[in-house]
PDB file of C-alpha atoms in Angstrom:
ATOM      1  CA  UNK A 645      27.043-134.354  11.249  1.00 45.00           C
ATOM      2  CA  UNK A 646      24.890-131.222  11.044  1.00 49.00           C
ATOM      3  CA  UNK A 647      24.310-129.825   7.548  1.00 52.00           C
ATOM      4  CA  UNK A 648      25.237-126.201   7.092  1.00 56.00           C
ATOM      5  CA  UNK A 649      22.238-124.059   6.177  1.00 64.00           C
ATOM      6  CA  UNK A 650      23.078-121.706   3.227  1.00 61.00           C
ATOM      7  CA  UNK A 651      21.216-118.877   4.994  1.00 65.00           C
ATOM      8  CA  UNK A 652      23.447-119.321   8.061  1.00 65.00           C
ATOM      9  CA  UNK A 653      26.496-119.279   5.788  1.00 68.00           C
ATOM     10  CA  UNK A 654      25.375-115.974   4.259  1.00 84.00           C
ATOM     11  CA  UNK A 655      24.710-114.555   7.712  1.00 89.00           C
ATOM     12  CA  UNK A 656      28.158-115.704   8.861  1.00 91.00           C
ATOM     13  CA  UNK A 657      29.863-114.099   5.840  1.00 92.00           C
ATOM     14  CA  UNK A 658      27.916-110.862   6.334  1.00 93.00           C
ATOM     15  CA  UNK A 659      28.687-110.741  10.063  1.00 94.00           C
ATOM     16  CA  UNK A 660      32.390-111.428   9.409  1.00 94.00           C
ATOM     17  CA  UNK A 661      32.430-108.614   6.827  1.00 94.00           C
ATOM     18  CA  UNK A 662      30.733-106.240   9.274  1.00 95.00           C
ATOM     19  CA  UNK A 663      33.252-107.085  12.013  1.00 95.00           C
ATOM     20  CA  UNK A 664      36.308-106.829   9.737  1.00 96.00           C
ATOM     21  CA  UNK A 665      35.150-103.606   8.044  1.00 96.00           C
ATOM     22  CA  UNK A 666      34.440-101.948  11.410  1.00 96.00           C
ATOM     23  CA  UNK A 667      37.858-102.978  12.763  1.00 95.00           C
ATOM     24  CA  UNK A 668      39.577-101.654   9.623  1.00 95.00           C
ATOM     25  CA  UNK A 669      37.755 -98.304   9.761  1.00 96.00           C
ATOM     26  CA  UNK A 670      38.525 -97.842  13.494  1.00 95.00           C
ATOM     27  CA  UNK A 671      42.188 -98.843  12.962  1.00 93.00           C
ATOM     28  CA  UNK A 672      42.497 -96.496   9.969  1.00 93.00           C
ATOM     29  CA  UNK A 673      41.085 -93.528  11.904  1.00 95.00           C
ATOM     30  CA  UNK A 674      43.354 -94.174  14.930  1.00 93.00           C
ATOM     31  CA  UNK A 675      46.522 -94.665  12.818  1.00 91.00           C
ATOM     32  CA  UNK A 676      46.088 -91.686  10.498  1.00 92.00           C
ATOM     33  CA  UNK A 677      44.903 -89.270  13.208  1.00 95.00           C
ATOM     34  CA  UNK A 678      48.000 -90.261  15.196  1.00 93.00           C
ATOM     35  CA  UNK A 679      50.244 -89.598  12.173  1.00 89.00           C
ATOM     36  CA  UNK A 680      48.553 -86.251  11.412  1.00 93.00           C
ATOM     37  CA  UNK A 681      48.927 -85.221  15.062  1.00 94.00           C
ATOM     38  CA  UNK A 682      52.661 -86.108  14.947  1.00 92.00           C
ATOM     39  CA  UNK A 683      53.130 -83.934  11.834  1.00 91.00           C
ATOM     40  CA  UNK A 684      51.269 -81.039  13.480  1.00 93.00           C
ATOM     41  CA  UNK A 685      53.540 -81.281  16.539  1.00 94.00           C
ATOM     42  CA  UNK A 686      56.657 -81.329  14.321  1.00 92.00           C
ATOM     43  CA  UNK A 687      55.422 -78.276  12.410  1.00 93.00           C
ATOM     44  CA  UNK A 688      54.700 -76.487  15.669  1.00 93.00           C
ATOM     45  CA  UNK A 689      58.220 -77.284  16.910  1.00 93.00           C
ATOM     46  CA  UNK A 690      59.736 -76.059  13.651  1.00 93.00           C
ATOM     47  CA  UNK A 691      57.682 -72.919  13.062  1.00 92.00           C
ATOM     48  CA  UNK A 692      56.049 -72.213  16.418  1.00 79.00           C
TER      49      UNK A 692
ATOM     50  CA  UNK B  50      28.468-121.730  16.953  1.00 57.00           C
ATOM     51  CA  UNK B  51      29.726-124.004  14.173  1.00 66.00           C
ATOM     52  CA  UNK B  52      27.808-121.981  11.599  1.00 84.00           C
ATOM     53  CA  UNK B  53      29.724-118.829  12.475  1.00 89.00           C
ATOM     54  CA  UNK B  54      33.235-120.075  11.728  1.00 92.00           C
ATOM     55  CA  UNK B  55      34.162-117.130   9.491  1.00 92.00           C
ATOM     56  CA  UNK B  56      33.034-114.547  12.042  1.00 93.00           C
ATOM     57  CA  UNK B  57      34.902-116.373  14.815  1.00 94.00           C
ATOM     58  CA  UNK B  58      38.037-116.537  12.626  1.00 94.00           C
ATOM     59  CA  UNK B  59      37.886-112.797  11.919  1.00 94.00           C
ATOM     60  CA  UNK B  60      37.363-112.067  15.616  1.00 95.00           C
ATOM     61  CA  UNK B  61      40.317-114.297  16.519  1.00 95.00           C
ATOM     62  CA  UNK B  62      42.584-112.522  14.004  1.00 94.00           C
ATOM     63  CA  UNK B  63      41.557-109.124  15.450  1.00 94.00           C
ATOM     64  CA  UNK B  64      42.204-110.270  19.043  1.00 95.00           C
ATOM     65  CA  UNK B  65      45.606-111.796  18.125  1.00 93.00           C
ATOM     66  CA  UNK B  66      46.468-108.620  16.190  1.00 91.00           C
ATOM     67  CA  UNK B  67      45.695-106.493  19.254  1.00 91.00           C
ATOM     68  CA  UNK B  68      47.674-108.782  21.584  1.00 92.00           C
ATOM     69  CA  UNK B  69      50.611-108.674  19.140  1.00 90.00           C
ATOM     70  CA  UNK B  70      50.468-104.873  18.865  1.00 86.00           C
ATOM     71  CA  UNK B  71      50.076-104.146  22.578  1.00 88.00           C
ATOM     72  CA  UNK B  72      52.585-106.605  24.061  1.00 90.00           C
ATOM     73  CA  UNK B  73      56.326-107.237  23.763  1.00 91.00           C
ATOM     74  CA  UNK B  74      55.658-109.948  21.133  1.00 91.00           C
ATOM     75  CA  UNK B  75      55.966-107.271  18.428  1.00 90.00           C
ATOM     76  CA  UNK B  76      59.496-106.326  19.514  1.00 92.00           C
ATOM     77  CA  UNK B  77      60.611-109.943  19.987  1.00 94.00           C
ATOM     78  CA  UNK B  78      59.368-110.893  16.502  1.00 93.00           C
ATOM     79  CA  UNK B  79      61.084-107.842  14.990  1.00 94.00           C
ATOM     80  CA  UNK B  80      64.413-108.843  16.575  1.00 95.00           C
ATOM     81  CA  UNK B  81      64.022-112.447  15.438  1.00 95.00           C
ATOM     82  CA  UNK B  82      63.558-111.278  11.832  1.00 95.00           C
ATOM     83  CA  UNK B  83      66.951-109.499  11.636  1.00 96.00           C
ATOM     84  CA  UNK B  84      68.897-112.561  10.306  1.00 96.00           C
ATOM     85  CA  UNK B  85      66.306-112.963   7.542  1.00 96.00           C
ATOM     86  CA  UNK B  86      66.783-109.360   6.406  1.00 95.00           C
ATOM     87  CA  UNK B  87      70.595-109.704   6.594  1.00 95.00           C
ATOM     88  CA  UNK B  88      70.341-112.819   4.429  1.00 96.00           C
ATOM     89  CA  UNK B  89      68.003-111.070   1.940  1.00 95.00           C
ATOM     90  CA  UNK B  90      70.769-108.599   1.020  1.00 94.00           C
ATOM     91  CA  UNK B  91      73.069-111.499   0.075  1.00 95.00           C
ATOM     92  CA  UNK B  92      70.553-113.193  -2.261  1.00 95.00           C
ATOM     93  CA  UNK B  93      70.857-112.700  -6.091  1.00 94.00           C
ATOM     94  CA  UNK B  94      68.008-110.094  -6.180  1.00 93.00           C
ATOM     95  CA  UNK B  95      69.715-108.256  -3.301  1.00 94.00           C
ATOM     96  CA  UNK B  96      73.114-108.248  -4.994  1.00 94.00           C
ATOM     97  CA  UNK B  97      71.658-107.265  -8.405  1.00 93.00           C
ATOM     98  CA  UNK B  98      69.657-104.408  -6.840  1.00 90.00           C
ATOM     99  CA  UNK B  99      72.704-103.059  -5.012  1.00 90.00           C
ATOM    100  CA  UNK B 100      75.095-103.453  -7.963  1.00 91.00           C
ATOM    101  CA  UNK B 101      72.954-102.316 -10.897  1.00 90.00           C
ATOM    102  CA  UNK B 102      70.912 -99.199 -10.163  1.00 88.00           C
ATOM    103  CA  UNK B 103      69.160 -99.536 -13.532  1.00 92.00           C
ATOM    104  CA  UNK B 104      67.861-103.013 -12.607  1.00 92.00           C
ATOM    105  CA  UNK B 105      66.426-101.630  -9.362  1.00 91.00           C
ATOM    106  CA  UNK B 106      64.839 -98.714 -11.260  1.00 93.00           C
ATOM    107  CA  UNK B 107      63.259-101.053 -13.840  1.00 94.00           C
ATOM    108  CA  UNK B 108      61.791-103.298 -11.153  1.00 94.00           C
ATOM    109  CA  UNK B 109      60.574-100.237  -9.243  1.00 92.00           C
ATOM    110  CA  UNK B 110      58.840 -98.986 -12.406  1.00 95.00           C
ATOM    111  CA  UNK B 111      57.100-102.374 -12.768  1.00 96.00           C
ATOM    112  CA  UNK B 112      56.162-102.191  -9.066  1.00 93.00           C
ATOM    113  CA  UNK B 113      54.606 -98.747  -9.520  1.00 92.00           C
ATOM    114  CA  UNK B 114      52.697 -99.850 -12.643  1.00 95.00           C
ATOM    115  CA  UNK B 115      51.378-102.904 -10.764  1.00 95.00           C
ATOM    116  CA  UNK B 116      50.357-100.614  -7.904  1.00 92.00           C
ATOM    117  CA  UNK B 117      48.586 -98.277 -10.344  1.00 94.00           C
ATOM    118  CA  UNK B 118      46.661-101.206 -11.885  1.00 96.00           C
ATOM    119  CA  UNK B 119      45.797-102.541  -8.429  1.00 95.00           C
ATOM    120  CA  UNK B 120      44.662 -99.069  -7.351  1.00 94.00           C
ATOM    121  CA  UNK B 121      42.516 -98.836 -10.485  1.00 95.00           C
ATOM    122  CA  UNK B 122      40.920-102.232  -9.814  1.00 96.00           C
ATOM    123  CA  UNK B 123      40.193-101.224  -6.207  1.00 96.00           C
ATOM    124  CA  UNK B 124      38.776 -97.818  -7.200  1.00 96.00           C
ATOM    125  CA  UNK B 125      36.509 -99.322  -9.873  1.00 96.00           C
ATOM    126  CA  UNK B 126      35.215-102.134  -7.599  1.00 95.00           C
ATOM    127  CA  UNK B 127      34.748 -99.958  -4.511  1.00 95.00           C
ATOM    128  CA  UNK B 128      33.414 -97.018  -6.520  1.00 95.00           C
ATOM    129  CA  UNK B 129      30.746 -99.382  -7.894  1.00 94.00           C
ATOM    130  CA  UNK B 130      30.046-100.796  -4.403  1.00 93.00           C
ATOM    131  CA  UNK B 131      29.509 -97.243  -3.157  1.00 94.00           C
ATOM    132  CA  UNK B 132      27.227 -96.548  -6.137  1.00 91.00           C
ATOM    133  CA  UNK B 133      29.455 -93.734  -7.444  1.00 92.00           C
ATOM    134  CA  UNK B 134      30.474 -95.110 -10.853  1.00 91.00           C
ATOM    135  CA  UNK B 135      29.361 -97.617 -13.534  1.00 90.00           C
ATOM    136  CA  UNK B 136      25.855 -97.787 -12.100  1.00 91.00           C
ATOM    137  CA  UNK B 137      24.504 -99.045 -15.435  1.00 93.00           C
ATOM    138  CA  UNK B 138      26.800-102.125 -15.379  1.00 92.00           C
ATOM    139  CA  UNK B 139      25.736-105.149 -13.258  1.00 91.00           C
ATOM    140  CA  UNK B 140      27.561-105.138  -9.912  1.00 91.00           C
ATOM    141  CA  UNK B 141      28.660-108.794 -10.137  1.00 90.00           C
ATOM    142  CA  UNK B 142      30.244-108.183 -13.559  1.00 92.00           C
ATOM    143  CA  UNK B 143      32.256-105.185 -12.333  1.00 93.00           C
ATOM    144  CA  UNK B 144      33.363-107.089  -9.216  1.00 93.00           C
ATOM    145  CA  UNK B 145      34.398-110.261 -11.077  1.00 92.00           C
ATOM    146  CA  UNK B 146      36.401-108.450 -13.756  1.00 94.00           C
ATOM    147  CA  UNK B 147      38.113-106.058 -11.360  1.00 95.00           C
ATOM    148  CA  UNK B 148      38.962-108.949  -9.014  1.00 94.00           C
ATOM    149  CA  UNK B 149      40.797-110.777 -11.821  1.00 95.00           C
ATOM    150  CA  UNK B 150      42.832-107.642 -12.520  1.00 95.00           C
ATOM    151  CA  UNK B 151      43.400-107.175  -8.804  1.00 96.00           C
ATOM    152  CA  UNK B 152      44.835-110.687  -8.353  1.00 96.00           C
ATOM    153  CA  UNK B 153      47.344-110.323 -11.216  1.00 97.00           C
ATOM    154  CA  UNK B 154      48.477-106.860 -10.153  1.00 96.00           C
ATOM    155  CA  UNK B 155      48.795-107.992  -6.537  1.00 96.00           C
ATOM    156  CA  UNK B 156      51.012-110.913  -7.618  1.00 97.00           C
ATOM    157  CA  UNK B 157      53.181-108.551  -9.697  1.00 97.00           C
ATOM    158  CA  UNK B 158      53.348-106.043  -6.846  1.00 94.00           C
ATOM    159  CA  UNK B 159      54.465-108.671  -4.315  1.00 95.00           C
ATOM    160  CA  UNK B 160      57.032-110.191  -6.711  1.00 96.00           C
ATOM    161  CA  UNK B 161      58.630-106.842  -7.596  1.00 96.00           C
ATOM    162  CA  UNK B 162      58.282-105.637  -3.992  1.00 94.00           C
ATOM    163  CA  UNK B 163      60.271-108.609  -2.641  1.00 94.00           C
ATOM    164  CA  UNK B 164      62.978-107.972  -5.272  1.00 94.00           C
ATOM    165  CA  UNK B 165      63.237-104.313  -4.236  1.00 93.00           C
ATOM    166  CA  UNK B 166      63.173-105.122  -0.517  1.00 93.00           C
ATOM    167  CA  UNK B 167      66.143-107.489  -0.992  1.00 94.00           C
ATOM    168  CA  UNK B 168      68.230-104.572  -2.271  1.00 92.00           C
ATOM    169  CA  UNK B 169      67.497-102.337   0.718  1.00 92.00           C
ATOM    170  CA  UNK B 170      66.625-105.008   3.290  1.00 94.00           C
ATOM    171  CA  UNK B 171      68.515-103.545   6.254  1.00 94.00           C
ATOM    172  CA  UNK B 172      67.347-100.008   5.498  1.00 92.00           C
ATOM    173  CA  UNK B 173      63.661-101.016   5.481  1.00 93.00           C
ATOM    174  CA  UNK B 174      64.137-103.315   8.478  1.00 95.00           C
ATOM    175  CA  UNK B 175      64.786-100.250  10.674  1.00 93.00           C
ATOM    176  CA  UNK B 176      61.926 -98.191   9.185  1.00 92.00           C
ATOM    177  CA  UNK B 177      58.684 -98.175  11.187  1.00 89.00           C
ATOM    178  CA  UNK B 178      56.711 -97.235   8.116  1.00 90.00           C
ATOM    179  CA  UNK B 179      57.861-100.384   6.268  1.00 92.00           C
ATOM    180  CA  UNK B 180      56.270-102.514   8.984  1.00 93.00           C
ATOM    181  CA  UNK B 181      53.082-100.438   8.856  1.00 91.00           C
ATOM    182  CA  UNK B 182      52.992-101.076   5.113  1.00 92.00           C
ATOM    183  CA  UNK B 183      53.417-104.834   5.650  1.00 93.00           C
ATOM    184  CA  UNK B 184      50.632-104.718   8.248  1.00 92.00           C
ATOM    185  CA  UNK B 185      48.362-102.830   5.830  1.00 93.00           C
ATOM    186  CA  UNK B 186      49.226-105.228   2.979  1.00 94.00           C
ATOM    187  CA  UNK B 187      48.606-108.305   5.153  1.00 94.00           C
ATOM    188  CA  UNK B 188      45.312-106.821   6.310  1.00 94.00           C
ATOM    189  CA  UNK B 189      44.396-106.054   2.695  1.00 95.00           C
ATOM    190  CA  UNK B 190      45.124-109.576   1.448  1.00 95.00           C
ATOM    191  CA  UNK B 191      43.205-111.105   4.388  1.00 95.00           C
ATOM    192  CA  UNK B 192      40.301-108.698   3.895  1.00 95.00           C
ATOM    193  CA  UNK B 193      40.021-109.338   0.150  1.00 95.00           C
ATOM    194  CA  UNK B 194      40.330-113.129   0.131  1.00 95.00           C
ATOM    195  CA  UNK B 195      38.742-114.037   3.462  1.00 94.00           C
ATOM    196  CA  UNK B 196      36.079-111.353   3.908  1.00 93.00           C
ATOM    197  CA  UNK B 197      35.282-109.282   0.822  1.00 93.00           C
ATOM    198  CA  UNK B 198      35.413-111.927  -1.922  1.00 93.00           C
ATOM    199  CA  UNK B 199      33.309-114.558  -0.059  1.00 92.00           C
ATOM    200  CA  UNK B 200      30.710-111.852   0.635  1.00 92.00           C
ATOM    201  CA  UNK B 201      30.553-110.635  -2.964  1.00 90.00           C
ATOM    202  CA  UNK B 202      30.989-113.979  -4.767  1.00 86.00           C
ATOM    203  CA  UNK B 203      27.422-115.205  -4.260  1.00 78.00           C
ATOM    204  CA  UNK B 204      24.217-113.351  -5.043  1.00 82.00           C
ATOM    205  CA  UNK B 205      25.543-109.887  -4.331  1.00 84.00           C
ATOM    206  CA  UNK B 206      22.156-108.229  -4.961  1.00 83.00           C
ATOM    207  CA  UNK B 207      20.858-109.930  -1.794  1.00 85.00           C
ATOM    208  CA  UNK B 208      23.560-108.413   0.443  1.00 89.00           C
ATOM    209  CA  UNK B 209      22.539-105.438   2.585  1.00 91.00           C
ATOM    210  CA  UNK B 210      23.486-102.249   0.610  1.00 92.00           C
ATOM    211  CA  UNK B 211      24.733-100.544   3.794  1.00 94.00           C
ATOM    212  CA  UNK B 212      27.108-103.451   4.403  1.00 94.00           C
ATOM    213  CA  UNK B 213      28.336-103.219   0.799  1.00 94.00           C
ATOM    214  CA  UNK B 214      29.108 -99.526   1.321  1.00 94.00           C
ATOM    215  CA  UNK B 215      30.875-100.239   4.609  1.00 95.00           C
ATOM    216  CA  UNK B 216      33.022-102.937   2.932  1.00 95.00           C
ATOM    217  CA  UNK B 217      33.787-100.543   0.057  1.00 95.00           C
ATOM    218  CA  UNK B 218      34.905 -97.787   2.460  1.00 96.00           C
ATOM    219  CA  UNK B 219      37.040-100.217   4.514  1.00 96.00           C
ATOM    220  CA  UNK B 220      38.658-101.571   1.330  1.00 96.00           C
ATOM    221  CA  UNK B 221      39.498 -98.048   0.100  1.00 96.00           C
ATOM    222  CA  UNK B 222      41.009 -97.209   3.500  1.00 96.00           C
ATOM    223  CA  UNK B 223      43.232-100.323   3.474  1.00 95.00           C
ATOM    224  CA  UNK B 224      44.609 -99.790  -0.049  1.00 94.00           C
ATOM    225  CA  UNK B 225      45.027 -96.058   0.534  1.00 94.00           C
ATOM    226  CA  UNK B 226      47.187 -96.979   3.561  1.00 93.00           C
ATOM    227  CA  UNK B 227      49.213 -99.504   1.517  1.00 92.00           C
ATOM    228  CA  UNK B 228      49.913 -96.903  -1.198  1.00 90.00           C
ATOM    229  CA  UNK B 229      50.610 -94.036   1.221  1.00 91.00           C
ATOM    230  CA  UNK B 230      52.979 -95.993   3.480  1.00 89.00           C
ATOM    231  CA  UNK B 231      54.657 -97.444   0.361  1.00 84.00           C
ATOM    232  CA  UNK B 232      55.455 -93.982  -0.978  1.00 82.00           C
ATOM    233  CA  UNK B 233      56.506 -92.926   2.524  1.00 84.00           C
ATOM    234  CA  UNK B 234      59.230 -95.619   2.486  1.00 83.00           C
ATOM    235  CA  UNK B 235      60.758 -93.837  -0.517  1.00 77.00           C
ATOM    236  CA  UNK B 236      61.063 -90.607   1.495  1.00 79.00           C
ATOM    237  CA  UNK B 237      62.444 -92.221   4.671  1.00 75.00           C
ATOM    238  CA  UNK B 238      65.877 -93.240   5.881  1.00 66.00           C
TER     239      UNK B 238
END
């Protein structure tokens, strides 16, 4: 069985964090810009 | 490839999340959960919440306090990660102490949240924003225990500062979404 190198473990944790953080930031921007756009459209419908 | 198990796991969760969001699986799962929500209203917490308004209000107060503590723990930890506050205190000390507070407040928030959800189970079942909150909460729990904590538990001074900032920003975004969608539930339906 291959031993796990601690440096590889750190690299794996860092890469996982980079991937997860990027996905969260992209998802956050898409979700909240969509919600803000929906509110703007509602306001436009209500007040022109 | 075996050394990158955490990265592969995160990638798999993202891919499954996208498949779930973009296919009919989301709707099918939602329909399958209806009996659970109907049953929740008949449980003792559900009956107590519906019968005694004061009990619901007390639990909601505890829920809001837990959320405030959790928000404080997140702001302190992420503020330190971003280098905005407590710069004279060692990073690992701030992270360890705020994490302990975070875990207790999260447990209290989930416990009181389940109690409250039992009282208004069918109302929240039909609210889109409730499901967005659950998604944000699930993402938050996964992010903290599977990504953020393993990264920050070791020798945090050796981690790339840009990555620390990115993780801090992502964490703030997640918990902002949990709090915002949570308050939104109160103004819906």
